[in-house]
mmCIF file of C-alpha atoms in Angstrom:
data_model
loop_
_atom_site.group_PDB
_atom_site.id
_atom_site.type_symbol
_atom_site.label_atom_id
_atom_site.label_comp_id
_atom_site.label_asym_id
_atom_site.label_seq_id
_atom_site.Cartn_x
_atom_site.Cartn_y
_atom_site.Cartn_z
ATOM 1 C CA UNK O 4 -11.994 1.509 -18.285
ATOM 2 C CA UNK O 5 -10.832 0.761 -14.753
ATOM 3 C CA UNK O 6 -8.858 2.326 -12.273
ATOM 4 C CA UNK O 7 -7.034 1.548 -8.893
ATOM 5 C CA UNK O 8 -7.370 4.785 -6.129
ATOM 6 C CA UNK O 9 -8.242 2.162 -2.942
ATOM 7 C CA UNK O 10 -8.263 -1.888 -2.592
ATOM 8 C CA UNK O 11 -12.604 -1.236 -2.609
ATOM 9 C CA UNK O 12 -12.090 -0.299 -6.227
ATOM 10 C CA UNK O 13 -11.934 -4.239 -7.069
ATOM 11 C CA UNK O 14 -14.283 -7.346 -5.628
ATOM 12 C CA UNK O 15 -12.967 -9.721 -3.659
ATOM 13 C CA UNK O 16 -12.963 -12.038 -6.988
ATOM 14 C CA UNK O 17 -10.720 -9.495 -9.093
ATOM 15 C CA UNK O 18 -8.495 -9.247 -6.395
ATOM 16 C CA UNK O 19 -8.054 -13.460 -6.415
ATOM 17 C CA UNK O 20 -7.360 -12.871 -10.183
ATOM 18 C CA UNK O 21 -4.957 -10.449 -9.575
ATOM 19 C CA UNK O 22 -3.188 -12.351 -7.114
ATOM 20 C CA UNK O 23 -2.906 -15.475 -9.670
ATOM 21 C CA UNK O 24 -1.374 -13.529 -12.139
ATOM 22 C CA UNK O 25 1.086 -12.052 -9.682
ATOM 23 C CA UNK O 26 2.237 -15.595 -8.645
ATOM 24 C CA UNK O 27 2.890 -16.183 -11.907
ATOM 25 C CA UNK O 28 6.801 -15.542 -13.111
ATOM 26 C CA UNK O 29 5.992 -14.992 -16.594
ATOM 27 C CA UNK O 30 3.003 -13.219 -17.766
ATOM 28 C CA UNK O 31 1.913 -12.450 -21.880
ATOM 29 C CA UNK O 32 3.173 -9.079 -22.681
ATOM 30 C CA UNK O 33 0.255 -6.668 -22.657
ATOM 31 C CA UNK O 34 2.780 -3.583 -22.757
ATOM 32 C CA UNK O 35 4.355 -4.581 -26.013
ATOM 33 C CA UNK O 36 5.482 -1.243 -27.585
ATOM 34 C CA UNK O 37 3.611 0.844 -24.830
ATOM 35 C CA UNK O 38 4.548 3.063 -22.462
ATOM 36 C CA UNK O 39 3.479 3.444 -18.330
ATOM 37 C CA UNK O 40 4.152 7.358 -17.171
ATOM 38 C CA UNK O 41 4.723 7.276 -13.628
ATOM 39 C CA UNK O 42 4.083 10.337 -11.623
ATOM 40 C CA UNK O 43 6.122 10.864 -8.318
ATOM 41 C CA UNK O 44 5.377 13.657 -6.376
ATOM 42 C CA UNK O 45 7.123 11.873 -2.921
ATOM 43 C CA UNK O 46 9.655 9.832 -3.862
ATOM 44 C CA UNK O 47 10.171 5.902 -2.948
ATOM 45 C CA UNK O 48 13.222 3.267 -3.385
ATOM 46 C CA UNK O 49 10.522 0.170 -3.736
ATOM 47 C CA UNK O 50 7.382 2.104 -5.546
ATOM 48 C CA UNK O 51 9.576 3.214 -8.171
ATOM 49 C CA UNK O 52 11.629 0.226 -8.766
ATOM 50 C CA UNK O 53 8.748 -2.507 -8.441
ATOM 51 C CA UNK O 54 6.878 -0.532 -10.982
ATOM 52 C CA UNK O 55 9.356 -0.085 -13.108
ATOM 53 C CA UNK O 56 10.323 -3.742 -13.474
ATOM 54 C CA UNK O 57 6.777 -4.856 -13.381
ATOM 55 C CA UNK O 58 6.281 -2.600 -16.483
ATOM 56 C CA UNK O 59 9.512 -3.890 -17.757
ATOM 57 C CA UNK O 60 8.493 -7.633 -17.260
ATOM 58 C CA UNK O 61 5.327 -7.181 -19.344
ATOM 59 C CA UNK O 62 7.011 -5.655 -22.485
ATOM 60 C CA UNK O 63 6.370 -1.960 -21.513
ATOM 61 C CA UNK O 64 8.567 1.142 -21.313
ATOM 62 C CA UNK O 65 8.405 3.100 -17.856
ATOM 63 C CA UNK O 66 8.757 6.909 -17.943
ATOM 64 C CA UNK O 67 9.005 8.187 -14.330
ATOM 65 C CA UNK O 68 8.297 11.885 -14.279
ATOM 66 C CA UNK O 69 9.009 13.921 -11.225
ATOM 67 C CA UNK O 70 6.219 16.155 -10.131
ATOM 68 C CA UNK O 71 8.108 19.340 -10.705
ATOM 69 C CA UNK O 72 8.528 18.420 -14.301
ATOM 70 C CA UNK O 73 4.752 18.415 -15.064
ATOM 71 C CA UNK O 74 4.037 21.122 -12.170
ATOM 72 C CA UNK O 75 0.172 19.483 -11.113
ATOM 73 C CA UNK O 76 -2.048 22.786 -10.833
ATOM 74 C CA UNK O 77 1.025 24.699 -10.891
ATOM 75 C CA UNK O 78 2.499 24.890 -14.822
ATOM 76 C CA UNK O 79 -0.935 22.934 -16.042
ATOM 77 C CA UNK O 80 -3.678 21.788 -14.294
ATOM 78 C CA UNK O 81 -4.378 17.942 -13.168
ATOM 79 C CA UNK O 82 -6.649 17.445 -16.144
ATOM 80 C CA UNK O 83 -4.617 18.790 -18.683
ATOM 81 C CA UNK O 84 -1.303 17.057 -18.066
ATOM 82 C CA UNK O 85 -3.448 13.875 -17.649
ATOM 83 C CA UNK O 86 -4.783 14.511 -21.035
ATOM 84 C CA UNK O 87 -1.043 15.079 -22.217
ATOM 85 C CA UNK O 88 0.342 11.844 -20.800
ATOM 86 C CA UNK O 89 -2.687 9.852 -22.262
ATOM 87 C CA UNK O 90 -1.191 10.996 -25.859
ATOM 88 C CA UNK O 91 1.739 8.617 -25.106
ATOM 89 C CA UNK O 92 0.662 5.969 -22.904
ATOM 90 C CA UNK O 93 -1.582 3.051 -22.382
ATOM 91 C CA UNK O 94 -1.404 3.756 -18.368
ATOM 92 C CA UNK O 95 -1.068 6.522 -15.545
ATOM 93 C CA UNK O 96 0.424 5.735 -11.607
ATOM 94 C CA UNK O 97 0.834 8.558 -9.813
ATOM 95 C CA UNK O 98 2.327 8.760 -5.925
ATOM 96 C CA UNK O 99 0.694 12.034 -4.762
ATOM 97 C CA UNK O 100 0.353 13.789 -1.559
ATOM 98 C CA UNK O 101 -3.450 14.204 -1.832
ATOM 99 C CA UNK O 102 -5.946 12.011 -2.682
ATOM 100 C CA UNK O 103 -7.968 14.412 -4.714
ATOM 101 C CA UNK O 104 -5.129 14.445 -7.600
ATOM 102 C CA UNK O 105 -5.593 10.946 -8.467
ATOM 103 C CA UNK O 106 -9.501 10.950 -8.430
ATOM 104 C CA UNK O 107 -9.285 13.992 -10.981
ATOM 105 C CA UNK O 108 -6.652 12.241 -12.845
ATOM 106 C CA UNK O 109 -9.136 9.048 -12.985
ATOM 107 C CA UNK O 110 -12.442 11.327 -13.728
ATOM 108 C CA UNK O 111 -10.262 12.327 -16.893
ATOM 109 C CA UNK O 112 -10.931 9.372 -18.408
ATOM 110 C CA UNK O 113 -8.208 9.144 -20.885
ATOM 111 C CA UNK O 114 -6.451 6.295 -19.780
ATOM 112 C CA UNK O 115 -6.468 3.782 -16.801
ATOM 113 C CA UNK O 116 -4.847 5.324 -13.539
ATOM 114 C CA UNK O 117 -3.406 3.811 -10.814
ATOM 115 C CA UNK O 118 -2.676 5.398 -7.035
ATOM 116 C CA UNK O 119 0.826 4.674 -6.145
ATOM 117 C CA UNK O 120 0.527 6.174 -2.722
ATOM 118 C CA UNK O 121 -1.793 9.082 -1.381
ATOM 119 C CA UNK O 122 -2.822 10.657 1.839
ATOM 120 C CA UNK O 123 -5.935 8.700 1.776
ATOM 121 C CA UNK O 124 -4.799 5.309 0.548
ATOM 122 C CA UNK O 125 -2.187 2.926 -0.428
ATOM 123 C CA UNK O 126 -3.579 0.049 -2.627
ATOM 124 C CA UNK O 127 -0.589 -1.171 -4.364
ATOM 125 C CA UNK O 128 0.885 -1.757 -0.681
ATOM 126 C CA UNK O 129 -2.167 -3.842 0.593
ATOM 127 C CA UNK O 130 -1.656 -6.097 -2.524
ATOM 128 C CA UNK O 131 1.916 -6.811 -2.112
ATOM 129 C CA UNK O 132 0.898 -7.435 1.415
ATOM 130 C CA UNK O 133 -1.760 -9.658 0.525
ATOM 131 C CA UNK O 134 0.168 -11.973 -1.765
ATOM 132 C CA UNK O 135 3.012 -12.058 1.384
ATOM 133 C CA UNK O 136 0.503 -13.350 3.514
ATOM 134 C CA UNK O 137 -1.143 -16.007 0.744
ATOM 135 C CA UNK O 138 2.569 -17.095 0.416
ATOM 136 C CA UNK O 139 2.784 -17.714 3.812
ATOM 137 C CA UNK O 140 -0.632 -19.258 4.682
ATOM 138 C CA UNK O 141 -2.362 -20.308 0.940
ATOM 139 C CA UNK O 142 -6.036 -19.771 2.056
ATOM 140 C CA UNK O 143 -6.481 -16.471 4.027
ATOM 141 C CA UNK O 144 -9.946 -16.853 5.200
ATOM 142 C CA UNK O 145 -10.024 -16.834 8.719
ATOM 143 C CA UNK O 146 -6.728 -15.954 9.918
ATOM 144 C CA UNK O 147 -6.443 -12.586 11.927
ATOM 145 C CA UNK O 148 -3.497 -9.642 11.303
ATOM 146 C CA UNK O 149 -3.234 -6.903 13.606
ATOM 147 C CA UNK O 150 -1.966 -3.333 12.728
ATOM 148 C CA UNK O 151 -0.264 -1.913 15.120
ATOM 149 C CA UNK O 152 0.289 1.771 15.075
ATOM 150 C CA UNK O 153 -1.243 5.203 13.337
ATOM 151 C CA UNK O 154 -4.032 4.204 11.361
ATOM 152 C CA UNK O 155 -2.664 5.990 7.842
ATOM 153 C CA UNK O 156 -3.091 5.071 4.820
ATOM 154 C CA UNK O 157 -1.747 1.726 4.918
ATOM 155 C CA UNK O 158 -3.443 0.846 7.362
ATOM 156 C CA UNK O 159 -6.813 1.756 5.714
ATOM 157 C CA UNK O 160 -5.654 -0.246 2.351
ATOM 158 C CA UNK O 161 -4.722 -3.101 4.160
ATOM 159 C CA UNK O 162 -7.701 -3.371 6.246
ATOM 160 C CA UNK O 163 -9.944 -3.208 2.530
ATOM 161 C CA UNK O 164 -7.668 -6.060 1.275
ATOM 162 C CA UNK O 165 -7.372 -8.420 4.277
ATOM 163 C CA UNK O 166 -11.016 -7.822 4.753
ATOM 164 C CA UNK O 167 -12.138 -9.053 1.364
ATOM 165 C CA UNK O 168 -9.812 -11.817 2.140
ATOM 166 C CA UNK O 169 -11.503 -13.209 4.766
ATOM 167 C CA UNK O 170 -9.359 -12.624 7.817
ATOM 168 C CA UNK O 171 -9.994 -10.528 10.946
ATOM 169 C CA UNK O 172 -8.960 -6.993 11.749
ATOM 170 C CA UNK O 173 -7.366 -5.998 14.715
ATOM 171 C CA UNK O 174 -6.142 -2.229 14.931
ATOM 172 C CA UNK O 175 -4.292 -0.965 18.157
ATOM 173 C CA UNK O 176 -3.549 2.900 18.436
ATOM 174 C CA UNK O 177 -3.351 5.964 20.778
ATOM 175 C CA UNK O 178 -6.193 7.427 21.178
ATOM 176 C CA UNK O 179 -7.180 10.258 18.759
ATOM 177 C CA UNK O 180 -4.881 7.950 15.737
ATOM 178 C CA UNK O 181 -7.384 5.492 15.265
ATOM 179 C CA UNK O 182 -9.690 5.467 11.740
ATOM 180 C CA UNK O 183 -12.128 8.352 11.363
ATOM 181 C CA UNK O 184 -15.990 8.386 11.259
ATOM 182 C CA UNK O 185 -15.481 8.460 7.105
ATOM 183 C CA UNK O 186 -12.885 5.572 7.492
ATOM 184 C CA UNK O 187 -14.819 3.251 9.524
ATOM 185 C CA UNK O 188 -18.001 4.195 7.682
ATOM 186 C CA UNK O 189 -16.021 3.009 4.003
ATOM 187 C CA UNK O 190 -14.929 -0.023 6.193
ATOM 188 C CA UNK O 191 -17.842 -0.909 7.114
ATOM 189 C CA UNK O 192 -19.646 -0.776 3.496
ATOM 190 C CA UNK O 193 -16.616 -3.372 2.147
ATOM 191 C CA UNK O 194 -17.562 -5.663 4.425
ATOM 192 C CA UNK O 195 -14.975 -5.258 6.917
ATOM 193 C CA UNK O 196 -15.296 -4.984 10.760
ATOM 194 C CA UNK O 197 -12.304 -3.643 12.097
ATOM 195 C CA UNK O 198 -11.474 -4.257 16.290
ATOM 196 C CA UNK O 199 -10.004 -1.705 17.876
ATOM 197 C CA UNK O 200 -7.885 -1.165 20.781
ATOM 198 C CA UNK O 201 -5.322 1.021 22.811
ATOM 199 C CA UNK O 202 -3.537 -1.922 24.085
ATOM 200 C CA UNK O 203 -1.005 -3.644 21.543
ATOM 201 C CA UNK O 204 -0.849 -6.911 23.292
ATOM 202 C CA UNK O 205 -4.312 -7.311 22.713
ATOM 203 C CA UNK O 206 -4.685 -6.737 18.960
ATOM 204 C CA UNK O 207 -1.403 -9.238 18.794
ATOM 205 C CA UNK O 208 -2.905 -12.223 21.017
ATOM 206 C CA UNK O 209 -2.764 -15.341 18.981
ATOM 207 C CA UNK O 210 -3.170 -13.578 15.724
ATOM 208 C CA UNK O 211 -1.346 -14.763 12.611
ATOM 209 C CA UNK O 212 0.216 -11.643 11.562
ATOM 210 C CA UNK O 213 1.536 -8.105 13.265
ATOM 211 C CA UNK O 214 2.062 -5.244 10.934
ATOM 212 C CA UNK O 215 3.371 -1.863 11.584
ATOM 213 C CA UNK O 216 4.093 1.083 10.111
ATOM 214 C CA UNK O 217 6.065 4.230 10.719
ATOM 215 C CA UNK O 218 4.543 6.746 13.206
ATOM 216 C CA UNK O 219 5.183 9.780 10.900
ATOM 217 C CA UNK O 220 4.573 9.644 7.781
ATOM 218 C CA UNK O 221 6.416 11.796 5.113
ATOM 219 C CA UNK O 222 4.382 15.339 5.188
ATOM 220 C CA UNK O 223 4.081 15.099 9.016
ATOM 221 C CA UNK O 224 7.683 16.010 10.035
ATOM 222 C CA UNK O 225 6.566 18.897 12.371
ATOM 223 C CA UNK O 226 4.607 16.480 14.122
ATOM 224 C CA UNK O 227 7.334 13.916 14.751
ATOM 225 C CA UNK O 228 8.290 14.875 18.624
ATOM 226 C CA UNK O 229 4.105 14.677 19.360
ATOM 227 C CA UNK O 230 4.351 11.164 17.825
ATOM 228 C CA UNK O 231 6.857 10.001 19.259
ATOM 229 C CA UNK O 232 5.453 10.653 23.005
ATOM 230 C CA UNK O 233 1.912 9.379 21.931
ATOM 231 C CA UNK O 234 3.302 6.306 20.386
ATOM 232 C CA UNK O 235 5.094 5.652 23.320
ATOM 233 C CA UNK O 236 4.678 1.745 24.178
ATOM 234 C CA UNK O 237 3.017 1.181 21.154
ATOM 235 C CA UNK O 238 6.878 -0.436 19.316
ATOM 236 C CA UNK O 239 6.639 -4.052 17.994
ATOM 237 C CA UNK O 240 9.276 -5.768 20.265
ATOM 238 C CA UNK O 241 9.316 -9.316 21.007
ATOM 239 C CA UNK O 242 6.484 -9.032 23.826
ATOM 240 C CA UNK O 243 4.199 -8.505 21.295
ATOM 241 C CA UNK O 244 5.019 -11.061 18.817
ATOM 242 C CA UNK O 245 5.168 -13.363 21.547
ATOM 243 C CA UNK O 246 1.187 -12.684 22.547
ATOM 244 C CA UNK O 247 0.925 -13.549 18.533
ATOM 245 C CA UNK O 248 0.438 -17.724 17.199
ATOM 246 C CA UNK O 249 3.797 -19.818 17.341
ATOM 247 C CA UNK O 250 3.620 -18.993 13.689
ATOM 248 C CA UNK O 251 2.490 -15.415 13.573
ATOM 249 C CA UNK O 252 5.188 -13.618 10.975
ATOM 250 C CA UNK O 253 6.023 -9.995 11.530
ATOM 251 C CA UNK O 254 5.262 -7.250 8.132
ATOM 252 C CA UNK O 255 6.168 -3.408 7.208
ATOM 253 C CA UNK O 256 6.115 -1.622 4.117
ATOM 254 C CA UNK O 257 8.762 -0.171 5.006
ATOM 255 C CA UNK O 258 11.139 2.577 5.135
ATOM 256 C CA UNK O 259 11.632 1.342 8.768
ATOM 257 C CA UNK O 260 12.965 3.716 12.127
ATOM 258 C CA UNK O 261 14.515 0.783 14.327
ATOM 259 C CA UNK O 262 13.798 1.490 17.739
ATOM 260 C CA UNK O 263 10.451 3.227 17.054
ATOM 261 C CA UNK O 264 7.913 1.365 15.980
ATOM 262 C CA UNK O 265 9.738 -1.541 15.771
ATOM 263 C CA UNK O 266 12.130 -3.422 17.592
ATOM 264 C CA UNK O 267 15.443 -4.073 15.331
ATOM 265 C CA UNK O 268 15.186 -8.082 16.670
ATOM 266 C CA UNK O 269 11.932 -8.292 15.171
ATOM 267 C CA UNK O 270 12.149 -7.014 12.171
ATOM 268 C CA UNK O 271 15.449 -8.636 11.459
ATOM 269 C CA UNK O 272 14.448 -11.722 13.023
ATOM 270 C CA UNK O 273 13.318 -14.972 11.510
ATOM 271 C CA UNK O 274 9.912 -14.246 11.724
ATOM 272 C CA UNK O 275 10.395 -11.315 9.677
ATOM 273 C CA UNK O 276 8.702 -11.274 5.943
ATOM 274 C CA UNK O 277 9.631 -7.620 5.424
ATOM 275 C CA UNK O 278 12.016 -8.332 2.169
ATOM 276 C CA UNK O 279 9.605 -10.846 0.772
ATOM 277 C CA UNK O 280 6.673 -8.312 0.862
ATOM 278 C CA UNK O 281 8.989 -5.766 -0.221
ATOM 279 C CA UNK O 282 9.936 -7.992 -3.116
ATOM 280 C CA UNK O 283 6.161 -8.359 -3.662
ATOM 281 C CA UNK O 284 5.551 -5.019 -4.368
ATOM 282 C CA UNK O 285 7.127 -5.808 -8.177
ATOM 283 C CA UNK O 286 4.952 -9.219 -8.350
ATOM 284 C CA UNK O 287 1.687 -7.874 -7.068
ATOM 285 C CA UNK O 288 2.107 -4.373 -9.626
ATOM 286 C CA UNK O 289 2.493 -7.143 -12.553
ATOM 287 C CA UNK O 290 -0.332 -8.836 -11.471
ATOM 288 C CA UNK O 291 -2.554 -5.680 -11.744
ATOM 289 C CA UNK O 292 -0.964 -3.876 -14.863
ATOM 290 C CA UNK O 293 -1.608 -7.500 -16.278
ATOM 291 C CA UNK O 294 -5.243 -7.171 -15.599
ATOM 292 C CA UNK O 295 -6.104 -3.501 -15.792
ATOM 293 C CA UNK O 296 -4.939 -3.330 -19.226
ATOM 294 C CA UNK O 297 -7.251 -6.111 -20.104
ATOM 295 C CA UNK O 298 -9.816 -3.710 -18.955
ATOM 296 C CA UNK O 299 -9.334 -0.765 -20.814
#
């Protein structure tokens, strides 16, 4: 049995064969007559719909379950309604605020689970962005992104999966927002060298991508006004997708603050690929349920 909690969960190879499938309009229906419970303890517009239809597309039925209607270590513990939920289903995604729920969840070993967003990690992000960026340039090895902002956890899952890709790494951040000792030290042990800066035109210069995310991430409200003053100079505005290649396309996963971290001409300009990665968010969870429950 397999499970999805970061991008490092899968080699470089299962990730290609995910990626196939996901390109793929049509897939066999492995869900026939089964049932995906999805978790949501934070809400989302995109991780709720894409999963839903990706279920959907392969013959499943979705059951999304707020987290107040299970109550996770509140009404029964982790392991318990994970036990529960394996009764009636061939799969588990859960969007949690910490990390440590899913990895219980997955040490359960009922059924195959999959992190739909945690404080640690985002891996069904860093797919969707990996398949925008194959759609855009085929062959990823040796291109460049560079992340530009706090280094969350999207930024961690998309280093993981544009690292096992092939291309280079370029993070620019305040200081004190950059990755962690632990971060860089799981980094590292993928494979992936990450360069890091304080100066966003440098991270941009003739790479083929800029990403960004938003500076406060839901959870971190009280810290918004701090943000906002340490971020300061740090927005994605048409300086720095000019230091970027000719052909260097602009990415977010999105919700966006316009005027924060990024400019509203970039991301609404033509060398945004915001909607198509958003779109791939549905392709890229078909692609995996496709394969995971191949695994089990």
């Amino acid at each position: 049995m397999r499970h999805l909690l970061e991008i490092d969960d899968l080699s470089a190879g299962e990730i290609d064969e995910i990626m196939k499938r996901a390109a793929q309009p049509q897939l066999p229906k492995v869900l026939d007559g089964l049932g995906v419970a999805l978790v949501f303890e934070k809400p989302s517009a995109r991780t709720r719909n894409s999963m839903e239809l990706a279920v959907v597309q392969l013959g499943g039925h979705p059951v999304y379950i707020q987290g107040n209607e299970v109550g996770l270590d509140t009404r029964e513990t982790v392991e318990d309604v994970t036990h529960t939920l394996g009764c009636y289903h061939a799969v588990l995604a859960a969007r949690v605020f910490e990390h440590d729920m899913v990895e219980r969840m997955a040490a359960v070993g009922r059924l195959p689970v999959v992190n739909l967003l945690s404080d640690a990690a985002h891996p069904m992000q860093g797919l969707a962005d990996l398949l925008t960026l194959r759609d855009e340039f085929g062959d990823l090895a040796g291109r460049s992104i560079a992340y530009i902002g706090d280094a969350n956890n999207v930024a961690r899952s998309l280093a993981l999966a544009c690292g096992a890709a092939g291309m280079a790494v370029r993070l620019a951040c305040p200081p004190g927002y950059g990755f962690g000792e632990v971060d860089s030290d799981r980094l590292r042990a993928a494979g992936v060298e990450v360069v890091e800066t304080d100066r966003p035109l440098e991270a941009a210069a003739d790479c083929d991508a800029v990403y960004t995310d938003v500076w406060t991430s839901m959870g971190q409200e009280d810290e918004s006004d701090d943000r906002r003053r340490a971020f300061e100079g740090f927005t994605v505005d048409q300086t720095v997708m000019e230091a970027a290649a000719d052909h260097a396309v602009f990415l977010h996963c999105l919700p966006a603050h316009r005027g924060e971290e990024v400019a509203a001409e970039v991301i609404d300009g033509d060398r945004s690929r915001v909607w198509p990665q958003a779109e791939n968010r549905m392709h890229s969870a078909r692609g995996l349920l496709s394969w995971l429950v191949e695994q089990a």
